[in-house]
Each structure stands twice: as structure tokens, then as C-alpha cells.
Coordinates of C-alpha atoms in Angstrom, one line a residue:
Chain A
M1 CA 0.9 15.9 9.6
D2 CA 3.6 15.2 12.3
N3 CA 6.1 13.0 11.2
D4 CA 6.2 11.3 14.7
M5 CA 2.8 10.1 13.9
Y6 CA 3.7 8.8 10.4
A7 CA 7.0 7.0 12.0
L8 CA 4.9 5.4 14.8
A9 CA 2.6 3.8 12.6
L10 CA 4.8 3.2 9.7
K11 CA 7.2 1.2 12.2
N12 CA 4.5 -0.9 13.3
T13 CA 3.8 -1.4 9.5
L14 CA 7.2 -2.5 8.7
N15 CA 7.3 -4.9 11.8
E16 CA 4.3 -6.8 10.5
I17 CA 5.7 -7.2 7.1
K18 CA 8.9 -8.5 8.7
N19 CA 6.5 -10.7 10.7
V20 CA 5.3 -11.9 8.0
C21 CA 8.3 -11.9 5.3
P22 CA 11.1 -13.3 7.8
D23 CA 13.2 -12.9 4.8
V24 CA 13.1 -9.2 4.7
S25 CA 16.5 -8.2 6.1
H26 CA 16.2 -4.2 6.0
S27 CA 13.2 -2.0 5.3
F28 CA 12.8 1.8 5.7
I29 CA 10.9 4.6 4.5
F30 CA 12.8 8.0 3.2
K31 CA 11.3 11.1 2.0
E32 CA 12.2 12.7 -1.2
N33 CA 14.6 15.2 0.7
Q34 CA 16.7 12.2 2.0
E35 CA 14.8 12.8 5.3
I36 CA 14.8 9.5 7.2
L37 CA 11.0 8.8 8.4
T38 CA 11.1 5.4 9.8
K39 CA 13.8 2.5 9.8
D40 CA 14.2 -0.9 11.3
E41 CA 16.6 -2.2 13.7
N42 CA 18.8 -4.0 11.6
T43 CA 19.5 -0.4 9.2
D44 CA 22.1 2.6 9.9
E45 CA 21.1 6.1 8.7
R46 CA 24.3 6.1 6.6
T47 CA 22.8 3.2 4.6
I48 CA 19.8 4.7 4.2
K49 CA 21.3 8.0 3.1
K50 CA 23.4 6.1 0.2
T51 CA 20.0 4.1 -1.1
A52 CA 18.2 7.6 -1.1
I53 CA 21.2 9.0 -3.1
A54 CA 21.6 6.2 -5.7
F55 CA 17.8 6.4 -6.0
S56 CA 17.6 10.0 -6.4
A57 CA 20.1 9.6 -9.3
I58 CA 17.8 7.6 -11.4
T59 CA 15.0 9.7 -10.5
E60 CA 16.4 12.6 -11.7
M61 CA 16.4 11.3 -14.7
A62 CA 13.6 9.1 -15.3
E63 CA 12.2 9.4 -18.9
I64 CA 9.5 7.1 -17.9
G65 CA 7.7 9.6 -15.8
E66 CA 7.6 9.6 -12.3
A67 CA 9.2 6.1 -11.1
E68 CA 6.8 4.2 -8.8
S69 CA 8.8 1.4 -8.2
V70 CA 12.4 -0.2 -9.0
T71 CA 13.5 -3.4 -8.2
F72 CA 17.0 -4.4 -8.1
Q73 CA 17.5 -8.0 -8.0
G74 CA 20.8 -9.4 -7.3
T75 CA 22.3 -12.8 -7.5
N76 CA 21.7 -13.0 -3.5
G77 CA 18.4 -11.1 -3.3
R78 CA 16.7 -8.1 -4.1
V79 CA 16.0 -4.2 -3.5
N80 CA 12.7 -2.9 -3.9
I81 CA 12.2 0.9 -3.6
T82 CA 8.4 2.0 -4.1
H83 CA 7.0 5.3 -4.3
F84 CA 4.1 6.4 -2.5
N85 CA 3.3 9.9 -2.3
D86 CA 6.4 11.9 -0.9
F87 CA 7.4 8.6 0.5
Y88 CA 10.1 5.8 -0.6
L89 CA 9.4 2.4 1.1
T90 CA 12.9 0.3 1.0
T91 CA 13.0 -3.3 1.6
V92 CA 15.8 -5.6 1.3
A93 CA 15.1 -9.2 1.1
S94 CA 16.8 -12.3 0.0
N95 CA 15.6 -14.9 -2.7
E96 CA 13.9 -16.8 -0.5
A97 CA 11.2 -14.4 0.4
D98 CA 7.8 -14.4 -0.8
E99 CA 8.0 -12.0 -3.4
K100 CA 4.2 -12.2 -4.2
A101 CA 3.7 -11.6 -0.1
L102 CA 5.9 -9.1 -0.1
T103 CA 4.6 -7.2 -3.2
S104 CA 1.3 -7.3 -1.6
L105 CA 2.3 -6.0 1.6
T106 CA 4.6 -3.2 0.5
R107 CA 1.7 -2.3 -2.3
V108 CA -1.2 -2.5 0.1
L109 CA -0.5 -2.3 3.5
V110 CA 2.0 1.2 3.6
P111 CA 0.2 3.0 1.0
T112 CA -3.1 2.0 3.3
M113 CA -1.1 3.0 6.4
L114 CA -0.2 6.7 4.5
K115 CA -3.5 6.8 3.4
L116 CA -5.4 6.6 6.5
T117 CA -2.9 8.3 9.0
P118 CA -3.7 11.5 7.7
K119 CA -7.6 11.2 8.0
I120 CA -7.3 9.4 11.3
F121 CA -5.3 12.4 13.0
P122 CA -6.5 15.7 10.8
S123 CA -6.0 17.9 14.2
Q124 CA -2.3 17.7 15.2
D125 CA -2.8 20.6 17.5
H126 CA -5.6 18.7 19.7
F127 CA -3.2 15.7 19.6
K128 CA -0.4 18.1 21.1
E129 CA -2.5 19.7 23.5
N130 CA -4.0 16.2 24.9
K131 CA -0.4 15.0 25.3
L132 CA 0.3 18.0 27.1
K133 CA -2.9 16.8 29.6
Q134 CA -1.8 13.2 30.0
Q135 CA -0.7 12.3 33.3
P136 CA 3.3 11.0 33.2
E137 CA 4.0 7.8 34.1
T138 CA 5.3 7.0 37.4
P139 CA 9.0 5.9 37.4
D140 CA 8.6 2.7 39.3
N141 CA 5.2 1.9 37.6
P142 CA 5.2 -2.0 37.2
E143 CA 2.9 -2.1 34.0
P144 CA 4.6 -3.0 30.9
Y145 CA 4.8 0.2 28.6
L146 CA 2.0 1.4 26.1
P147 CA 1.9 4.4 24.3
D148 CA -0.2 7.1 25.2
P149 CA -3.7 7.0 23.7
I150 CA -4.3 8.7 20.3
V151 CA -6.3 11.3 20.1
S152 CA -8.3 11.7 16.9
Q153 CA -10.7 14.7 15.4
F154 CA -13.9 13.6 13.8
K155 CA -16.6 15.2 12.6
V156 CA -20.0 14.0 13.8
E157 CA -22.4 12.4 11.7
N158 CA -26.0 11.2 12.7
F159 CA -27.4 7.6 12.6
G160 CA -30.1 5.5 13.9
L161 CA -33.4 6.3 12.6
G162 CA -34.2 9.7 14.0
G163 CA -36.1 8.5 17.1
V164 CA -36.2 5.2 16.8
L165 CA -33.0 5.0 19.0
G166 CA -34.7 7.6 21.7
S167 CA -32.0 8.8 24.2
T168 CA -29.6 5.3 23.5
I169 CA -26.2 6.3 23.5
A170 CA -24.4 4.8 20.7
I171 CA -21.6 6.0 18.3
R172 CA -19.8 4.1 15.4
I173 CA -16.3 4.8 14.4
D174 CA -14.0 4.3 11.6
R175 CA -12.6 0.4 11.4
A176 CA -9.1 2.2 10.4
L177 CA -9.2 3.5 13.7
I178 CA -9.8 0.6 15.3
A179 CA -7.1 -1.0 13.6
Q180 CA -4.8 1.4 14.3
W181 CA -5.7 1.1 18.2
N182 CA -5.2 -2.5 17.8
E183 CA -2.1 -2.1 15.9
L184 CA -0.5 0.0 18.9
Y185 CA -1.9 -1.4 21.8
G186 CA -1.9 -5.1 20.7
D187 CA -3.5 -7.3 23.4
N188 CA -5.3 -4.8 25.3
K189 CA -8.5 -4.8 25.5
I190 CA -10.4 -1.3 23.8
E191 CA -13.8 -1.5 24.2
E192 CA -14.7 2.1 24.8
A193 CA -14.0 5.0 23.9
I194 CA -14.1 9.0 25.0
I195 CA -15.6 11.5 22.7
E196 CA -15.1 14.7 24.1
E197 CA -16.6 18.0 22.1
T198 CA -13.6 20.3 21.3
A199 CA -15.4 23.3 22.4
T200 CA -16.9 22.6 25.6
G201 CA -14.3 19.9 26.9
K202 CA -17.7 18.1 27.7
S203 CA -16.8 14.1 27.2
L204 CA -18.9 11.1 27.0
R205 CA -17.2 7.7 27.6
C206 CA -19.1 4.6 25.7
K207 CA -18.7 1.6 24.0
F208 CA -18.4 1.8 20.1
K209 CA -19.3 0.1 17.1
L210 CA -18.0 0.0 13.6
I211 CA -19.2 2.2 11.0
K212 CA -20.9 -0.2 8.7
E213 CA -22.0 2.5 5.7
S214 CA -18.9 2.5 3.3
K215 CA -19.6 5.9 2.5
Y216 CA -18.5 7.3 6.0
E217 CA -15.5 5.4 6.0
A218 CA -12.3 6.9 5.6
K219 CA -14.1 10.4 5.6
G220 CA -13.0 11.3 9.5
I221 CA -16.5 11.0 10.6
I222 CA -17.9 9.7 13.7
Q223 CA -21.5 8.7 13.8
M224 CA -23.6 9.4 16.6
S225 CA -26.5 8.7 17.7
E226 CA -29.4 11.3 18.9
G227 CA -28.6 10.4 22.5
A228 CA -25.1 10.8 22.5
Q229 CA -25.4 13.7 20.9
R230 CA -27.7 15.2 23.3
A231 CA -25.4 14.1 26.2
L232 CA -22.3 16.0 24.7
K233 CA -24.9 19.4 23.6
I234 CA -24.0 18.7 19.9
Q235 CA -25.0 18.4 16.8
K236 CA -24.3 16.6 13.4
G237 CA -21.3 18.8 12.1
A238 CA -19.6 19.3 15.1
E239 CA -15.9 18.3 15.4
V240 CA -15.0 16.1 18.5
L241 CA -12.1 14.1 19.7
V242 CA -11.8 10.4 20.1
K243 CA -9.7 8.3 22.0
P244 CA -9.7 4.9 23.3
V245 CA -10.1 3.6 26.9
I246 CA -7.4 1.2 27.3
K247 CA -7.6 -1.9 29.8
N248 CA -4.3 -3.9 30.5
Q249 CA -4.3 -7.2 31.8
N250 CA -5.6 -5.8 35.2
D251 CA -8.3 -4.4 33.7
N252 CA -7.1 -1.0 34.6
D253 CA -7.9 1.9 32.4
I254 CA -5.0 3.8 31.3
S255 CA -7.1 6.6 29.0
S256 CA -5.6 9.7 29.8
D257 CA -8.8 11.3 31.6
D258 CA -9.4 8.3 33.3
S259 CA -7.3 8.4 36.6
E260 CA -10.0 7.2 38.4
P261 CA -11.3 4.5 36.1
E262 CA -14.4 3.2 37.8
A263 CA -15.7 7.0 38.2
E264 CA -18.7 7.8 36.9
E265 CA -18.0 11.3 36.6
S266 CA -14.4 13.2 36.7
T267 CA -13.0 16.6 36.5
S268 CA -10.3 17.8 34.5
N269 CA -8.4 21.0 35.4
T270 CA -10.4 23.5 33.1
E271 CA -14.0 22.0 32.7
E272 CA -16.3 20.0 33.9
V273 CA -16.4 16.5 32.6
E274 CA -19.9 14.0 32.7
V275 CA -19.1 10.9 32.0
Y276 CA -21.5 8.7 30.7
R277 CA -21.6 4.9 30.2
A278 CA -23.8 3.1 27.5
P279 CA -24.0 -0.9 27.1
E280 CA -23.1 -1.2 23.8
S281 CA -21.1 -4.7 22.6
Y282 CA -18.7 -4.3 20.3
L283 CA -19.0 -6.4 16.8
P284 CA -16.1 -6.8 14.8
D285 CA -16.0 -6.2 11.3
P286 CA -14.2 -7.6 8.3
L287 CA -11.2 -6.2 7.1
V288 CA -10.7 -5.2 3.4
S289 CA -9.4 -8.2 1.5
Q290 CA -7.2 -8.6 -0.9
F291 CA -7.5 -10.6 -4.0
M292 CA -5.4 -11.5 -7.2
V293 CA -7.2 -10.3 -10.4
E294 CA -8.2 -13.6 -12.6
N295 CA -10.1 -13.3 -16.4
L296 CA -13.8 -14.1 -16.1
K297 CA -14.5 -15.4 -19.3
G298 CA -17.8 -16.3 -20.8
F299 CA -21.1 -15.2 -22.5
G300 CA -22.4 -11.8 -21.9
F301 CA -26.3 -13.5 -22.4
L302 CA -25.2 -15.9 -19.7
G303 CA -25.1 -13.0 -17.0
S304 CA -24.3 -9.5 -16.3
P305 CA -21.0 -8.7 -18.1
D306 CA -20.2 -6.3 -15.1
T307 CA -20.5 -8.8 -12.3
V308 CA -17.3 -10.2 -10.7
R309 CA -16.8 -13.3 -8.9
I310 CA -15.2 -14.1 -5.7
D311 CA -14.5 -16.9 -3.2
P312 CA -17.7 -18.3 -1.9
A313 CA -16.0 -18.1 1.6
V314 CA -15.7 -14.3 1.9
I315 CA -19.1 -14.4 0.9
Q316 CA -20.2 -16.2 3.5
Q317 CA -17.6 -14.2 6.4
W318 CA -19.7 -11.2 4.8
N319 CA -23.1 -12.8 5.6
E320 CA -22.1 -14.1 9.0
L321 CA -20.6 -10.6 10.1
Y322 CA -23.5 -8.3 8.5
E323 CA -26.5 -11.0 9.3
D324 CA -29.6 -9.4 8.5
K325 CA -27.9 -6.8 6.3
K326 CA -28.1 -7.0 2.7
I327 CA -24.7 -7.3 0.6
E328 CA -25.4 -7.2 -3.2
E329 CA -22.3 -5.0 -4.4
L330 CA -19.1 -4.7 -3.5
I331 CA -16.3 -2.0 -3.8
I332 CA -12.9 -2.7 -5.9
E333 CA -9.8 -1.0 -5.7
D334 CA -6.7 -1.5 -7.9
T335 CA -3.9 -1.4 -5.3
V336 CA -1.6 0.4 -7.5
T337 CA -3.8 3.1 -9.5
G338 CA -6.0 3.5 -7.1
T339 CA -9.4 3.0 -9.4
T340 CA -12.3 2.2 -7.5
L341 CA -15.3 0.6 -9.1
R342 CA -18.3 -0.4 -7.3
C343 CA -20.2 -3.6 -9.3
K344 CA -22.3 -6.6 -8.6
F345 CA -21.0 -10.1 -7.5
K346 CA -21.2 -13.8 -7.7
P347 CA -19.8 -16.8 -6.1
I348 CA -16.9 -18.2 -8.3
K349 CA -18.1 -21.1 -9.9
D350 CA -14.9 -22.7 -10.9
S351 CA -13.8 -24.6 -7.7
K352 CA -10.2 -24.6 -9.2
F353 CA -9.9 -21.0 -8.4
E354 CA -11.3 -21.0 -4.8
D355 CA -9.5 -20.5 -1.7
K356 CA -7.0 -19.0 -4.0
G357 CA -7.3 -15.5 -3.1
I358 CA -8.8 -14.8 -6.4
I359 CA -11.2 -12.5 -7.9
Q360 CA -12.7 -13.3 -11.6
I361 CA -12.9 -10.1 -13.3
P362 CA -14.9 -9.7 -17.1
E363 CA -12.3 -8.2 -19.3
K364 CA -14.5 -5.0 -19.6
V365 CA -14.3 -4.6 -16.1
Q366 CA -10.6 -4.9 -16.0
L367 CA -10.5 -1.9 -18.4
T368 CA -12.8 0.2 -16.4
L369 CA -10.4 -0.6 -13.4
Q370 CA -7.6 0.0 -15.1
T371 CA -6.3 -3.7 -13.8
R372 CA -5.5 -6.8 -15.6
K373 CA -5.0 -10.5 -14.6
G374 CA -2.4 -10.6 -12.0
A375 CA -2.9 -7.8 -10.4
L376 CA -3.9 -7.2 -7.0
V377 CA -7.2 -5.4 -5.7
V378 CA -8.7 -5.2 -2.6
I379 CA -12.8 -5.1 -2.4
K380 CA -15.3 -4.5 0.6
P381 CA -18.6 -5.0 0.9
V382 CA -21.3 -2.5 0.3
I383 CA -23.6 -2.8 3.0
E384 CA -27.0 -1.2 2.3
Chain B
M1 CA 18.4 -8.3 -40.0
T2 CA 17.3 -4.9 -39.6
I3 CA 16.1 -4.1 -36.4
V4 CA 18.0 -0.6 -36.4
K5 CA 16.1 2.6 -37.0
R6 CA 18.3 4.6 -37.3
K7 CA 21.9 5.8 -36.4
R8 CA 23.1 8.1 -33.7
A9 CA 26.1 8.5 -31.8
I10 CA 25.3 9.2 -28.0
S11 CA 28.0 11.5 -26.1
E12 CA 25.9 12.2 -22.7
T13 CA 27.0 8.5 -21.6
S14 CA 29.9 7.5 -20.4
T15 CA 30.3 4.2 -22.7
T16 CA 30.7 5.1 -26.4
I17 CA 27.5 3.3 -28.2
I18 CA 28.1 2.2 -32.3
L19 CA 24.8 1.6 -33.6
D20 CA 25.0 -1.8 -35.5
V21 CA 23.0 -0.9 -38.6
S22 CA 22.9 -4.2 -40.1
G23 CA 22.0 -5.6 -36.6
A24 CA 24.1 -9.3 -37.7
T25 CA 25.9 -10.6 -35.2
E26 CA 29.8 -11.2 -35.8
A27 CA 30.5 -15.0 -37.2
E28 CA 32.1 -15.5 -34.0
E29 CA 29.5 -14.7 -31.6
A30 CA 28.0 -17.4 -29.9
R31 CA 24.6 -18.9 -31.2
N32 CA 23.2 -17.6 -28.0
A33 CA 23.7 -13.9 -29.0
I34 CA 21.9 -15.2 -32.8
D35 CA 18.9 -16.5 -30.7
L36 CA 19.0 -13.8 -28.5
L37 CA 18.5 -11.3 -31.5
A38 CA 15.7 -13.7 -32.9
T39 CA 14.0 -13.4 -29.6
L40 CA 14.0 -9.8 -29.4
Q41 CA 13.0 -9.4 -33.0
E42 CA 9.7 -11.2 -31.8
I43 CA 9.6 -9.1 -28.6
R44 CA 9.5 -6.1 -30.8
K45 CA 6.5 -7.1 -32.6
S46 CA 4.7 -6.6 -29.6
D47 CA 3.2 -2.8 -29.7
K48 CA 3.6 -2.4 -26.2
V49 CA 7.7 -2.4 -26.5
I50 CA 8.7 0.8 -27.2
A51 CA 12.4 0.6 -27.4
F52 CA 15.5 -1.8 -26.7
I53 CA 19.0 -1.5 -26.0
L54 CA 21.5 -4.6 -26.3
R55 CA 24.7 -3.3 -25.3
S56 CA 28.1 -4.6 -25.1
A57 CA 31.2 -3.3 -24.5
T58 CA 31.6 -2.1 -28.0
R59 CA 28.3 -1.6 -29.3
A60 CA 24.9 -1.7 -29.3
T61 CA 22.1 -2.7 -30.9
V62 CA 18.8 -0.5 -30.7
Y63 CA 15.0 -0.8 -31.7
L64 CA 12.8 2.3 -31.6
R65 CA 9.4 2.0 -31.7
D66 CA 8.4 5.9 -32.8
D67 CA 10.7 8.6 -33.7
E68 CA 11.9 8.4 -29.7
E69 CA 15.1 10.1 -28.7
I70 CA 17.4 7.2 -27.7
S71 CA 19.4 9.3 -26.0
K72 CA 17.2 9.6 -22.7
Y73 CA 16.7 5.9 -23.0
A74 CA 20.6 5.1 -23.2
I75 CA 21.3 7.3 -20.5
L76 CA 18.7 5.9 -17.6
S77 CA 19.4 2.4 -18.9
T78 CA 23.4 3.2 -17.8
Q79 CA 22.3 5.1 -14.3
L80 CA 19.8 1.7 -13.8
F81 CA 23.2 -0.7 -13.7
D82 CA 25.0 1.9 -11.6
S83 CA 22.6 2.5 -9.2
S84 CA 22.3 -1.0 -8.9
E85 CA 25.4 -2.1 -8.5
Q86 CA 26.2 0.5 -5.6
L87 CA 22.8 -0.8 -3.9
L88 CA 23.3 -4.5 -4.4
E89 CA 26.9 -4.0 -3.0
L90 CA 25.7 -1.8 0.1
F91 CA 23.8 -4.6 0.8
D92 CA 25.8 -7.4 -0.1
L93 CA 23.4 -9.1 -2.6
G94 CA 25.9 -10.0 -5.0
D95 CA 25.7 -8.8 -8.8
T96 CA 23.0 -7.5 -10.7
E97 CA 20.7 -10.0 -12.3
N98 CA 18.1 -7.6 -13.4
I99 CA 16.1 -4.3 -12.8
L100 CA 12.5 -3.3 -13.1
I101 CA 11.4 0.4 -13.0
E102 CA 8.2 1.2 -13.3
G103 CA 7.1 4.7 -14.1
K104 CA 3.5 6.6 -14.3
N105 CA 3.4 5.7 -18.2
I106 CA 5.9 3.4 -19.1
K107 CA 8.4 0.8 -17.2
A108 CA 11.8 -0.5 -18.3
L109 CA 13.2 -3.9 -17.7
C110 CA 16.9 -4.2 -17.6
I111 CA 18.7 -7.6 -18.1
N112 CA 22.7 -8.3 -17.3
L113 CA 23.4 -10.8 -19.6
G114 CA 27.0 -11.0 -18.9
E115 CA 29.1 -9.5 -21.4
K116 CA 26.1 -7.8 -22.6
T117 CA 23.2 -5.6 -21.1
L118 CA 19.5 -5.4 -22.3
S119 CA 17.2 -2.9 -21.4
I120 CA 13.6 -3.1 -22.6
F121 CA 11.2 -0.1 -22.5
M122 CA 7.9 -0.7 -22.5
E123 CA 4.3 0.3 -22.0
R124 CA 3.0 0.1 -18.4
N125 CA 0.5 -2.3 -19.1
A126 CA 3.0 -4.4 -20.7
D127 CA 3.8 -7.8 -19.3
H128 CA 7.6 -7.9 -18.4
T129 CA 7.6 -11.3 -16.6
E130 CA 6.7 -12.5 -19.6
I131 CA 9.5 -10.9 -21.4
L132 CA 11.9 -11.9 -19.1
N133 CA 11.2 -15.5 -19.3
R134 CA 12.0 -15.0 -23.0
I135 CA 15.2 -13.5 -22.8
L136 CA 16.3 -15.6 -19.6
P137 CA 14.0 -19.0 -19.8
P138 CA 13.6 -20.3 -16.1
T139 CA 15.4 -23.1 -15.4
E140 CA 13.6 -25.9 -13.9

């Protein structure tokens, strides 16, 4: 995994943390070997080095197992260092900072980015090759700067009911990739993607939807209809590259392969490229939601002891977004341990817990999930 | 008061630790100190608390749940306060109030009590906020 890719994704994440918590004065990420991965503008490298040295003095002698997090609370603010994989995220905040919000962000947002980035960019070689192919920006280009389109590699999976979709060209891609695109390209429209077959170089341009089946999420998979697979002359299991077609405010495409944006067909330097357009519409999916655990007390005979209770508003949102899909179960993930559990759910009965970002979980389920009251969990619907 | 299980000199740390076997506070010590020890007595009843070290410039009161090595906790506690001082100075955040370190198995809460420092080692799922509030009740 290329550090540049991490750095870009993580720098944006740090900026988001600052946007949400303006009382954060410094934020940066360093590696175990004290190498700086990314940092904000307020922090110089010397400060990061000093922080890394002070922290390593603790970890070298930590008798408490591998240190996952340490918070130094001072009279005027606090320093928190949180360990994810090989990375150490440091945030420095004043006492006015919302501790809960900051903890949620640092323990959810950054680990999620770190977890997803390698899956979104599994082949760095392809990324480098495609970067070389991209046309350089003209120096007098008046358009605002946009990062180069990201190229990601995915494995093809079928979708649709066999021949029912016939020759329809439809693709579904990972929501994390969409989130990444939105993060990188801001307000620029991304309604289409270009799928390129890695062996032949054939490509297909079409609108996309998000993967709905959770079992395919974060697995480096792209779902393609039979029609789309036929267009690229590929089958399930093939590897393809996916890149966004970015439209700026003037609706000009800036994808690397689209120097002539309105062309139905274009030609690259080495291979003939066929470009198809499929008239599919984009439907947004809800993001994974985060909640704080609250005990669910009651009697087993009044209901299943394995059923959790969530905010009715969340259920309503799921129903609106997934319309005709049945959602009877959800997946809960403890944000610290990463333990996941699939279980049934019902709406919260007690109105005092509504709209509070709370999930009520029976103690038995808490034990299975290795979580407890006050801990943060993320949930996502299981769509059948 | 017998909150100390064993007596041991710690040579690894720069601070000399003299364990207070009797556990009693000296007569001239303020009532706050007595209250603190009483609170610690209560806290140690929790089976999730593994150890604590209450340290002043000249002595330390130690509790160990099992036959643990006190030296490793004492050294870590000292290092935590040292690192905290460095980092808080680096970012101009004043003096250390408390430190929380969470490991894979256990966590430690270190509190600056002015002339004394207190380090409590507990199991990962222990409620450190409750312990902190008992030691330093939040002021309204």
C-alpha cells in the first residue's frame, strides 16, 4: 500500500475531524518507526517527532499489553494518542472540545478509513500505471484543482437474476468507494464510472448504483450485470479497474480517459476502447450509523433476548431508502474490539432514548459482542 | 488499615518507594488523605481493580490484587507522568491532571493529586470514569 494514498485519504479525514471539532488544535498520524504519515497545517515535524518519542517511551515498557490508546489530560487541554494497526493518531484539543464527539471520530472515522483504504486500492501497480497515462493539466487551466481520478481494482461478481436483466448494463460498487470519491471530489458530480478490463484494456462507461448486499461490502468486489460483463467480454472473477467520471461545475468530464467527453467511443494509445453508456439512475445508500450502547432490561418471555432496540427514525430511514427490501436484521460492530454480531431489531419503546443516538442491547448480546453500556457501536442493515 | 500486601524496595525507578506497611496516614496529614485512603479501600474491593500505587515524595502505598510484580507498574506509572509532562509542555496544555492508558488487556488511570500521585491499574472493562469521579468528585 502506497503511503501517498493513505496520506491523502487520512489528511481529508483529519480535516473532517477539525471541521466537526474546531477545538482540536493539532492532529497528525505517525507510524511505529516514527515516520510521519500525515499532519495538519498547525503542526511541524519536530513536534510530531517529540510526540512519537514520548509515546514510544511508554509503549516500550507498557506492561498492560499493547497500548491502544493514551490520553494525557492537562489543566488547559488534552493529548490523545490512539493506535490503529501500525499507525498512531494524535489529537490535541482544548478542554472545550466535545470529548464524546472527538472520541467517536477518532475511534470510528480514522480506523474505518485505515481499514477501507487497502480494500479500495488493492493494486497499487495499476494505480501508478494509470497515473502515468493521465494527461497533465495545462498550466493556464482556469478550472479549480481536482485530484486525479482514483483508479481502484475490483473482482467481478454477478448480480441480477440471471437472464432477467438481459442485455441491461448495470453495475454496483462499494459504498466505501463512493464515500471516498465524494470526499476527494467534493461537490463535483460523479454519476458515472469507467470500468476497464485489466487484460484487454476494454472499458465500459456507465452509471452506477451501490452494492446492497452486505456480504459483498468491503470485499473489493464490483457487481456487474450479464450485459455489462458481455460488453467487456469478461466473466465473474475477472479483475477490473474502476475510476470515476468527474464532472466539474461546467459539467465537463475530467476522467483520465475522457479527453473528448461526449464521444461514444474513444481510443487510447495502445488498445481500442469501447465506451458504452447505460441510462441508470444513482440511488444513495445510508451510511453506517453509530450509536452508544444502553442496557436493554426486560423479561425474556416478553420478547427475544437476542433482539436489540434502535431508534425508530433509523428504521424509517432504512425503509425509505430500501423501499421494497426486507430488513429484519442488522449487523452491529463494536468500534473498539471490531467484534460483529448479526441480530434482529425492534424500535426503541422508551421515548427518552429516542433521537439520542442510543441502541439498547440486552446484556447477553453485549457479552457476545464484547461491548458494554456507554461503548460505541456501528450498525448497518442486513438487506435480504 | 492493611492495604499493603507485601514489602519491596524498588530499585528500577529514580524515586525511592518505601512501602507503608501499616497503611495508616501520619497524624499531621490532612483529612483529605484519610478520605482518599478510605476511598481506595472501597475501590480495591472491586474485582476489576488489579493494583494501585499512591505515591508521595517519600513513600508509597501499594495494593496488589494477586501476586503481581509491583515494579512493572511502578515504572510504567513513573514513565506515564514523565511523558505527560513532556507532551503537555510541548502543546502548552498546563500541568497533568490525569492520564488514561488503555492496553489490550488492562488499563491504567493515573491522577495527579498535588503532592501525591495515584495510579490505578484495572481490567479493561472496568469503569475508570466512576473511579475517577470517586477520587475526584466532579465539581458543579
